[in-house]
mmCIF file of C-alpha atoms in Angstrom:
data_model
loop_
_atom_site.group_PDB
_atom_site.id
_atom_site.type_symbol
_atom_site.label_atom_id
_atom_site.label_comp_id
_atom_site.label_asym_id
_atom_site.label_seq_id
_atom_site.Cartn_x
_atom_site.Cartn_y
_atom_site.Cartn_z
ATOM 1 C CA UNK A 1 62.341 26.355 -32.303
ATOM 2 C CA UNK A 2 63.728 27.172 -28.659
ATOM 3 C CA UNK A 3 62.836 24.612 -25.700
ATOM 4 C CA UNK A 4 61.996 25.222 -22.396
ATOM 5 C CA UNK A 5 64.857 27.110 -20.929
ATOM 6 C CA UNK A 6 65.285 27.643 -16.537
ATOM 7 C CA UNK A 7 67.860 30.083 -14.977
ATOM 8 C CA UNK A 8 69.850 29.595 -13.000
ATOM 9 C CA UNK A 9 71.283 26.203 -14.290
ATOM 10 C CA UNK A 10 72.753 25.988 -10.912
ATOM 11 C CA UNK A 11 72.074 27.616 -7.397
ATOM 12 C CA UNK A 12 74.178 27.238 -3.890
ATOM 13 C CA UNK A 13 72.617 29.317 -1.284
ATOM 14 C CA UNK A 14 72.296 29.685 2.519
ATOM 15 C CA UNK A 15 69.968 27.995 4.725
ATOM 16 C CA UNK A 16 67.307 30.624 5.635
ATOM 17 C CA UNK A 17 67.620 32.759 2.351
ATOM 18 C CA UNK A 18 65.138 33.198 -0.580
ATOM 19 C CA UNK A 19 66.034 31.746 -4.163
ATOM 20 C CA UNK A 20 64.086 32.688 -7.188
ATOM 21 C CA UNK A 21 64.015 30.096 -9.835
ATOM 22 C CA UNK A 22 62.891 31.168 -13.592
ATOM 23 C CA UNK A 23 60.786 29.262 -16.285
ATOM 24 C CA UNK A 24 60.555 30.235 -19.856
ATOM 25 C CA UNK A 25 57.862 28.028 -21.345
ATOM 26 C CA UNK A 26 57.469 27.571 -25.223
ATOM 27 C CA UNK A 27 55.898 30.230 -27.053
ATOM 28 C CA UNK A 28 51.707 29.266 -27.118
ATOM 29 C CA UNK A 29 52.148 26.965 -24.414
ATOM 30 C CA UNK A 30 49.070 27.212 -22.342
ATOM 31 C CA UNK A 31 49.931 25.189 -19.686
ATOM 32 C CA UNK A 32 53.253 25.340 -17.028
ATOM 33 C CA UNK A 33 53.755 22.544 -14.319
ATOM 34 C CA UNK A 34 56.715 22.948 -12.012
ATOM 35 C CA UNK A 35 58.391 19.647 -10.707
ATOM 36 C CA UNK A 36 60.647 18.557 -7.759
ATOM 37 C CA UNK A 37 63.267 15.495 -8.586
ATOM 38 C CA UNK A 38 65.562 14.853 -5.571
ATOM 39 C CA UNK A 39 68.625 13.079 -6.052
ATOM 40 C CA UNK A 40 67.798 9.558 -7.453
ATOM 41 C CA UNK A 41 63.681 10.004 -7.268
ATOM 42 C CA UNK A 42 60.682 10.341 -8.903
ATOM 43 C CA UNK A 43 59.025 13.666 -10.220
ATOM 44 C CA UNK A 44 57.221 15.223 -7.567
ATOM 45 C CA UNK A 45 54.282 17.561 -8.732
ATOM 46 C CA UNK A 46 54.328 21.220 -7.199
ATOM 47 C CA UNK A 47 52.032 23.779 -9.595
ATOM 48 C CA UNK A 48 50.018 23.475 -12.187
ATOM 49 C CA UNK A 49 49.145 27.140 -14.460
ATOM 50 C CA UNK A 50 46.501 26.753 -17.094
ATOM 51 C CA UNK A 51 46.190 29.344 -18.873
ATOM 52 C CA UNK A 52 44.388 32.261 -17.200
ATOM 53 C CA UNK A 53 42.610 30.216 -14.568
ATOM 54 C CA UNK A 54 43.968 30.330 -10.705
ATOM 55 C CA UNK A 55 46.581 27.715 -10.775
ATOM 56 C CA UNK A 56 46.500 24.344 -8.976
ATOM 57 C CA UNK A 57 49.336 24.595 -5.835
ATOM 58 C CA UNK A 58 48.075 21.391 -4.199
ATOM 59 C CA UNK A 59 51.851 19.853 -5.039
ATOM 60 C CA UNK A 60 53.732 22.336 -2.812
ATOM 61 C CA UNK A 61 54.995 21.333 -0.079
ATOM 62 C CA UNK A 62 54.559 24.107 2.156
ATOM 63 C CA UNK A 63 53.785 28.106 2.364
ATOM 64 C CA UNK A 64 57.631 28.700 1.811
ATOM 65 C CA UNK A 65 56.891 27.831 -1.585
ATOM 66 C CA UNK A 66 55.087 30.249 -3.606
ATOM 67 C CA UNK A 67 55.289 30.654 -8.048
ATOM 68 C CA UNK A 68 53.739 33.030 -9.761
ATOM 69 C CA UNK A 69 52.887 33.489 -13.771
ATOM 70 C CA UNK A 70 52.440 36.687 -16.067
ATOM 71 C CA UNK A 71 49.835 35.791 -18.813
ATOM 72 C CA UNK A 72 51.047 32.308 -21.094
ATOM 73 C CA UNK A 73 54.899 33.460 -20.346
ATOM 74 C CA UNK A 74 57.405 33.390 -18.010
ATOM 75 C CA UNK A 75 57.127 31.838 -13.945
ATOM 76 C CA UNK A 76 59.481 32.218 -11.153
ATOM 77 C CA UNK A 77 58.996 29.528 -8.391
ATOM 78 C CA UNK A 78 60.020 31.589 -5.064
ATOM 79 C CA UNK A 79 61.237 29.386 -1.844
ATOM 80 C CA UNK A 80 61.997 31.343 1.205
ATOM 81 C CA UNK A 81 63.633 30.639 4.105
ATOM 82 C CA UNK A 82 65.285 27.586 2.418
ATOM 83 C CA UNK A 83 65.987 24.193 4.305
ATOM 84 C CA UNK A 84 68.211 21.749 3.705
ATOM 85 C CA UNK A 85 65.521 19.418 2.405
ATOM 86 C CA UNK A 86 64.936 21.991 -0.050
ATOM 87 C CA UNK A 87 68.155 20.378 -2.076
ATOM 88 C CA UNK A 88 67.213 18.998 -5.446
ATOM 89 C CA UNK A 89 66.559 19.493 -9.452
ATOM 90 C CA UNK A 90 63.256 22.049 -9.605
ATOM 91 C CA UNK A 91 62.232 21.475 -13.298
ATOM 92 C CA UNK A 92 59.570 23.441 -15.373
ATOM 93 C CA UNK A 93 57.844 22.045 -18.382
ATOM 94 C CA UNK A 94 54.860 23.239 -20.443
ATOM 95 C CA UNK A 95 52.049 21.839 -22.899
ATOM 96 C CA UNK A 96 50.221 23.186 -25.590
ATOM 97 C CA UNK A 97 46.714 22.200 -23.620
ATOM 98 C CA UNK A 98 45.729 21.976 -20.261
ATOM 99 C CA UNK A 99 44.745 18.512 -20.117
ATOM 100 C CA UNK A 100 47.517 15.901 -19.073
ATOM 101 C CA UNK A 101 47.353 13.903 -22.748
ATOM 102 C CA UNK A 102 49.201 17.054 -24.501
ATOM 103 C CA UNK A 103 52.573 16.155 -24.176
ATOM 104 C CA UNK A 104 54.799 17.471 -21.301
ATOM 105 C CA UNK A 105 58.237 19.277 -22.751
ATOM 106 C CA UNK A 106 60.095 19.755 -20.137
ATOM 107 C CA UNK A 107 63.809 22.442 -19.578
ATOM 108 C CA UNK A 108 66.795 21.648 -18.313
ATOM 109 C CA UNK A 109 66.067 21.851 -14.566
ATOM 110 C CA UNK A 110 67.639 24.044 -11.975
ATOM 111 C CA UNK A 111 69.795 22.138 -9.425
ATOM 112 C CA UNK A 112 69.172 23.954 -6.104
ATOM 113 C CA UNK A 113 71.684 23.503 -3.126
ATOM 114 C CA UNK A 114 71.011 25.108 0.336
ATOM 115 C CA UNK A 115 73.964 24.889 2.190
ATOM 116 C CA UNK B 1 45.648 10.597 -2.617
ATOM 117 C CA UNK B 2 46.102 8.800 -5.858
ATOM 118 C CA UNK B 3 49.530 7.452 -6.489
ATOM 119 C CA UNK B 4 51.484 5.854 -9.276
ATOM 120 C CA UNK B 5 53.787 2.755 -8.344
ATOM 121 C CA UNK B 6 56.759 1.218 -10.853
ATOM 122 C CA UNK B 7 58.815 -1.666 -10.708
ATOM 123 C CA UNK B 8 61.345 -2.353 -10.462
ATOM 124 C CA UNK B 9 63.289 0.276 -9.317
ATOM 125 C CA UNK B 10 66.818 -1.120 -11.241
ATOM 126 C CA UNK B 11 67.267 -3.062 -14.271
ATOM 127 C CA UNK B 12 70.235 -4.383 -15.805
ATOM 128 C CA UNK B 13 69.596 -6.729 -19.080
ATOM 129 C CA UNK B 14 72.629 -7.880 -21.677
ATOM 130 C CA UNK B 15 72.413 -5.947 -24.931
ATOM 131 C CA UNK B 16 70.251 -7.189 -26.654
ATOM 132 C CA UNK B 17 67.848 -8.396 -24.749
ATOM 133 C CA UNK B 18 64.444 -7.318 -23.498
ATOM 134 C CA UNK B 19 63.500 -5.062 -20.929
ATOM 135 C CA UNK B 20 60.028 -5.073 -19.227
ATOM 136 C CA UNK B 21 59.061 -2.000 -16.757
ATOM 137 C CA UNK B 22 55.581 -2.519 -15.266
ATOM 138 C CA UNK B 23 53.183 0.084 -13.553
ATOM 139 C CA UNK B 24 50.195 0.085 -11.463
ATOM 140 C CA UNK B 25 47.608 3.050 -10.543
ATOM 141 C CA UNK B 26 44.825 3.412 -8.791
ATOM 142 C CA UNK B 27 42.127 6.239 -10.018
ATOM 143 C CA UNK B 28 39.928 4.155 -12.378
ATOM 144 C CA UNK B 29 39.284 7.124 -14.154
ATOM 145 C CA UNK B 30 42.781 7.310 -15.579
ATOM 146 C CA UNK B 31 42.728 7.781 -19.127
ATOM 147 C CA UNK B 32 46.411 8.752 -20.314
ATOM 148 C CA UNK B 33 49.610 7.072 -19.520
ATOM 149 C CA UNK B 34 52.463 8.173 -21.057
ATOM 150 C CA UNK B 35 56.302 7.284 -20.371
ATOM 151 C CA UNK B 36 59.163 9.400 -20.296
ATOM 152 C CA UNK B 37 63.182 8.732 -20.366
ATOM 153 C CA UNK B 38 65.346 10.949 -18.734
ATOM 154 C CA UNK B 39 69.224 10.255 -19.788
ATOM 155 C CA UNK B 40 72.136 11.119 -17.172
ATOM 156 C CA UNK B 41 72.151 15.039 -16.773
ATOM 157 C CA UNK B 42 69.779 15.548 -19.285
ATOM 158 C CA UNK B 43 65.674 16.699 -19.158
ATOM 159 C CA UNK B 44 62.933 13.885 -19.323
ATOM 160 C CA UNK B 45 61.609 13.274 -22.664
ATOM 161 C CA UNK B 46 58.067 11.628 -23.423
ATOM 162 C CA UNK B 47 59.085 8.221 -25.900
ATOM 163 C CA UNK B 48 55.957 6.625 -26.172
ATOM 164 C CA UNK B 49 52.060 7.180 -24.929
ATOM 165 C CA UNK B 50 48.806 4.875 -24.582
ATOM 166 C CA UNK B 51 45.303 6.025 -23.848
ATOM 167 C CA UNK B 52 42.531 4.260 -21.924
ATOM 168 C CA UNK B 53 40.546 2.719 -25.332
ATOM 169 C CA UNK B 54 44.087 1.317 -26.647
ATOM 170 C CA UNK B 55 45.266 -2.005 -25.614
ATOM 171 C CA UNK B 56 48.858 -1.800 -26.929
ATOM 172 C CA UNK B 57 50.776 0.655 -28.808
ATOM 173 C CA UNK B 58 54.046 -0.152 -30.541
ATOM 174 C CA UNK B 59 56.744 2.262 -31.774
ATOM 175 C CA UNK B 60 59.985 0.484 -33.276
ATOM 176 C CA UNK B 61 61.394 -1.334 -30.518
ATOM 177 C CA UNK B 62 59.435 0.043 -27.802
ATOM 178 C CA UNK B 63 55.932 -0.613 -27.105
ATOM 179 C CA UNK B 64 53.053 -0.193 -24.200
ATOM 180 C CA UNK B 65 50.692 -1.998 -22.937
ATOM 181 C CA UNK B 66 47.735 -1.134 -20.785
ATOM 182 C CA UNK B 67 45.377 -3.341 -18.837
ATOM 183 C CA UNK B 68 42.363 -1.451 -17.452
ATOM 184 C CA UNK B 69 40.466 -3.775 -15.495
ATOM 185 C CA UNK B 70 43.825 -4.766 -13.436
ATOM 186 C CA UNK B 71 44.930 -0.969 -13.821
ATOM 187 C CA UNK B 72 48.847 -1.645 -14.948
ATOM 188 C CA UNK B 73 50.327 -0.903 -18.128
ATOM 189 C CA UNK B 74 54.090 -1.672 -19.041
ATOM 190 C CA UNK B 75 56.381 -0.894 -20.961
ATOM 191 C CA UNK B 76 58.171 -3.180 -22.883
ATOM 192 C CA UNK B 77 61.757 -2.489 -24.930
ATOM 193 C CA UNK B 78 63.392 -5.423 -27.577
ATOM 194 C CA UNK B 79 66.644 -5.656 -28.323
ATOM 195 C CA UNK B 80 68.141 -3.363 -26.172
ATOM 196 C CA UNK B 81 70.981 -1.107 -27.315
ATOM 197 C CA UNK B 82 73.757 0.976 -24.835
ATOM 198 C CA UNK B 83 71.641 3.989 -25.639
ATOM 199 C CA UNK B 84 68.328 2.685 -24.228
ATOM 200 C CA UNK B 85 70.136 3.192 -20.743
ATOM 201 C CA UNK B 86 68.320 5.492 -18.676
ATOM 202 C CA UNK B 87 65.681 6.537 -16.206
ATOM 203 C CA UNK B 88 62.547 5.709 -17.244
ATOM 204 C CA UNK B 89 59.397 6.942 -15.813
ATOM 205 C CA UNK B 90 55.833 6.186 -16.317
ATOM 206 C CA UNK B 91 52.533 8.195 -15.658
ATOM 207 C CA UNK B 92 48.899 8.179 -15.169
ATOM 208 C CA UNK B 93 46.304 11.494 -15.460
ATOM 209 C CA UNK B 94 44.663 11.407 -12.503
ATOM 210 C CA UNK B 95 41.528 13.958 -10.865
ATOM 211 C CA UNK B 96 42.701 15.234 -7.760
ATOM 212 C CA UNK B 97 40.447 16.725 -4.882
ATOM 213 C CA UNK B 98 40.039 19.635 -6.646
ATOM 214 C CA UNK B 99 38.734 18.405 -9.827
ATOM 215 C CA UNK B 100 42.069 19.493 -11.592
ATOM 216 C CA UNK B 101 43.506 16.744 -14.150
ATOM 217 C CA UNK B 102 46.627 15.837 -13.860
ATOM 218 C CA UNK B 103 49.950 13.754 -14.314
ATOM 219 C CA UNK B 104 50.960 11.848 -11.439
ATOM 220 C CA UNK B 105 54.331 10.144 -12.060
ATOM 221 C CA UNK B 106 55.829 6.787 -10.606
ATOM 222 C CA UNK B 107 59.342 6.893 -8.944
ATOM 223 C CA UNK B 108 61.233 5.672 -11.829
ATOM 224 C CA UNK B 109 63.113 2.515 -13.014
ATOM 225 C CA UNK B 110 66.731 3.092 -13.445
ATOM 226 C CA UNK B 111 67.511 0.690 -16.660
ATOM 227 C CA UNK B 112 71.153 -0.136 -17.070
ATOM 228 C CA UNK B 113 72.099 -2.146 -20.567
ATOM 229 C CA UNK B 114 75.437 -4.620 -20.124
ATOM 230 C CA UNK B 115 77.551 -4.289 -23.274
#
């Protein structure tokens, strides 16, 4: 069946503008985590959904960042006012279960570039 | 906060050979560490998983092995092939401040395999 798919693939935008980044998680997936991966690093944890419980947003790195979810489906990850620093892969992946043993699948990322 | 730490950070072995990639954590109530590979360009995929009542786990060529009094756990991959090159990253559930569970990934061990 269909992966985890993110649009845009690729993004170039302004310092100081907004960028919308899109998740579409596997069908039944309960859970969503977005990620952070600069060039050459590790995965950096930014939001956790679970299902229909308020979501965990102790991973993002500041009130610029904001994602939201509608029901078990789709998430946009919003950064406004984008920085330089803001340069890197954002990647999405979703579980079948909310605890951390379900297996992570994970979409093809969206490279983000703030010129 | 909790953290995750792998080494080393490179790797370069002669086909054929073994390769040995070694974590450490420090939330004693980790239970699940799993390890993903992540290919040039391409998404991380999970290749092999342990839990906290499992010693070792084998799978083909690569296998895990968890110590939970010393809190590491490595992974270990025999007779390397081309193909096994790749960024591979390792994980431990942890309970953040909030009482959410959690994946908290290390920084990654670039493996390189010398025809």
């Amino acid at each position: 069946g269909a992966g985890v798919s993110q649009s845009p693939s690729n993004k170039v935008t302004e310092k100081g503008k907004d960028v919308e980044l899109r998740c579409d998680p596997i069908s039944g997936h309960t859970a969503l985590y977005w990620y952070r991966q600069r060039l050459g690093q590790g995965l950096e944890f930014l939001i956790y959904f679970q299902g229909n419980s308020a979501p965990d947003k102790s991973g993002l790195p500041s009130d610029r960042f904001s994602a939201e979810r509608t029901g078990e489906s789709v998430s946009t990850l919003t950064i406004q006012r984008t920085q330089q620093e803001d340069s890197a892969v954002y990647l999405c992946a979703s579980s079948f279960g909310t605890k951390p043993s379900y297996e992570q699948y994970f979409g093809p990322g969206t490279r983000l570039t703030v010129t | 906060g909790e953290n995750v730490e792998q080494h080393p950070s490179t790797l370069s072995v002669q086909e054929g050979d073994s390769a040995v990639i070694k974590c450490t954590y420090s939330d004693s109530a980790s239970n699940y560490f799993p390890w993903y590979k992540q290919e040039l360009g391409k998404r991380p995929q999970l290749i092999i998983d342990i839990r906290s009542n499992v010693g070792e786990k084998k799978d083909q060529r690569i296998a895990v092995t968890l110590n939970k009094t010393a809190k590491h756990f490595s992974l270990h991959i025999t007779e390397t092939q081309p193909e096994d090159s790749a960024v591979y990253f390792c994980a431990a559930s942890i309970y953040d401040n909030f009482g959410n569970e959690k994946l908290t990934f290390g920084t990654g061990t670039r493996l390189t395999i010398i025809p």
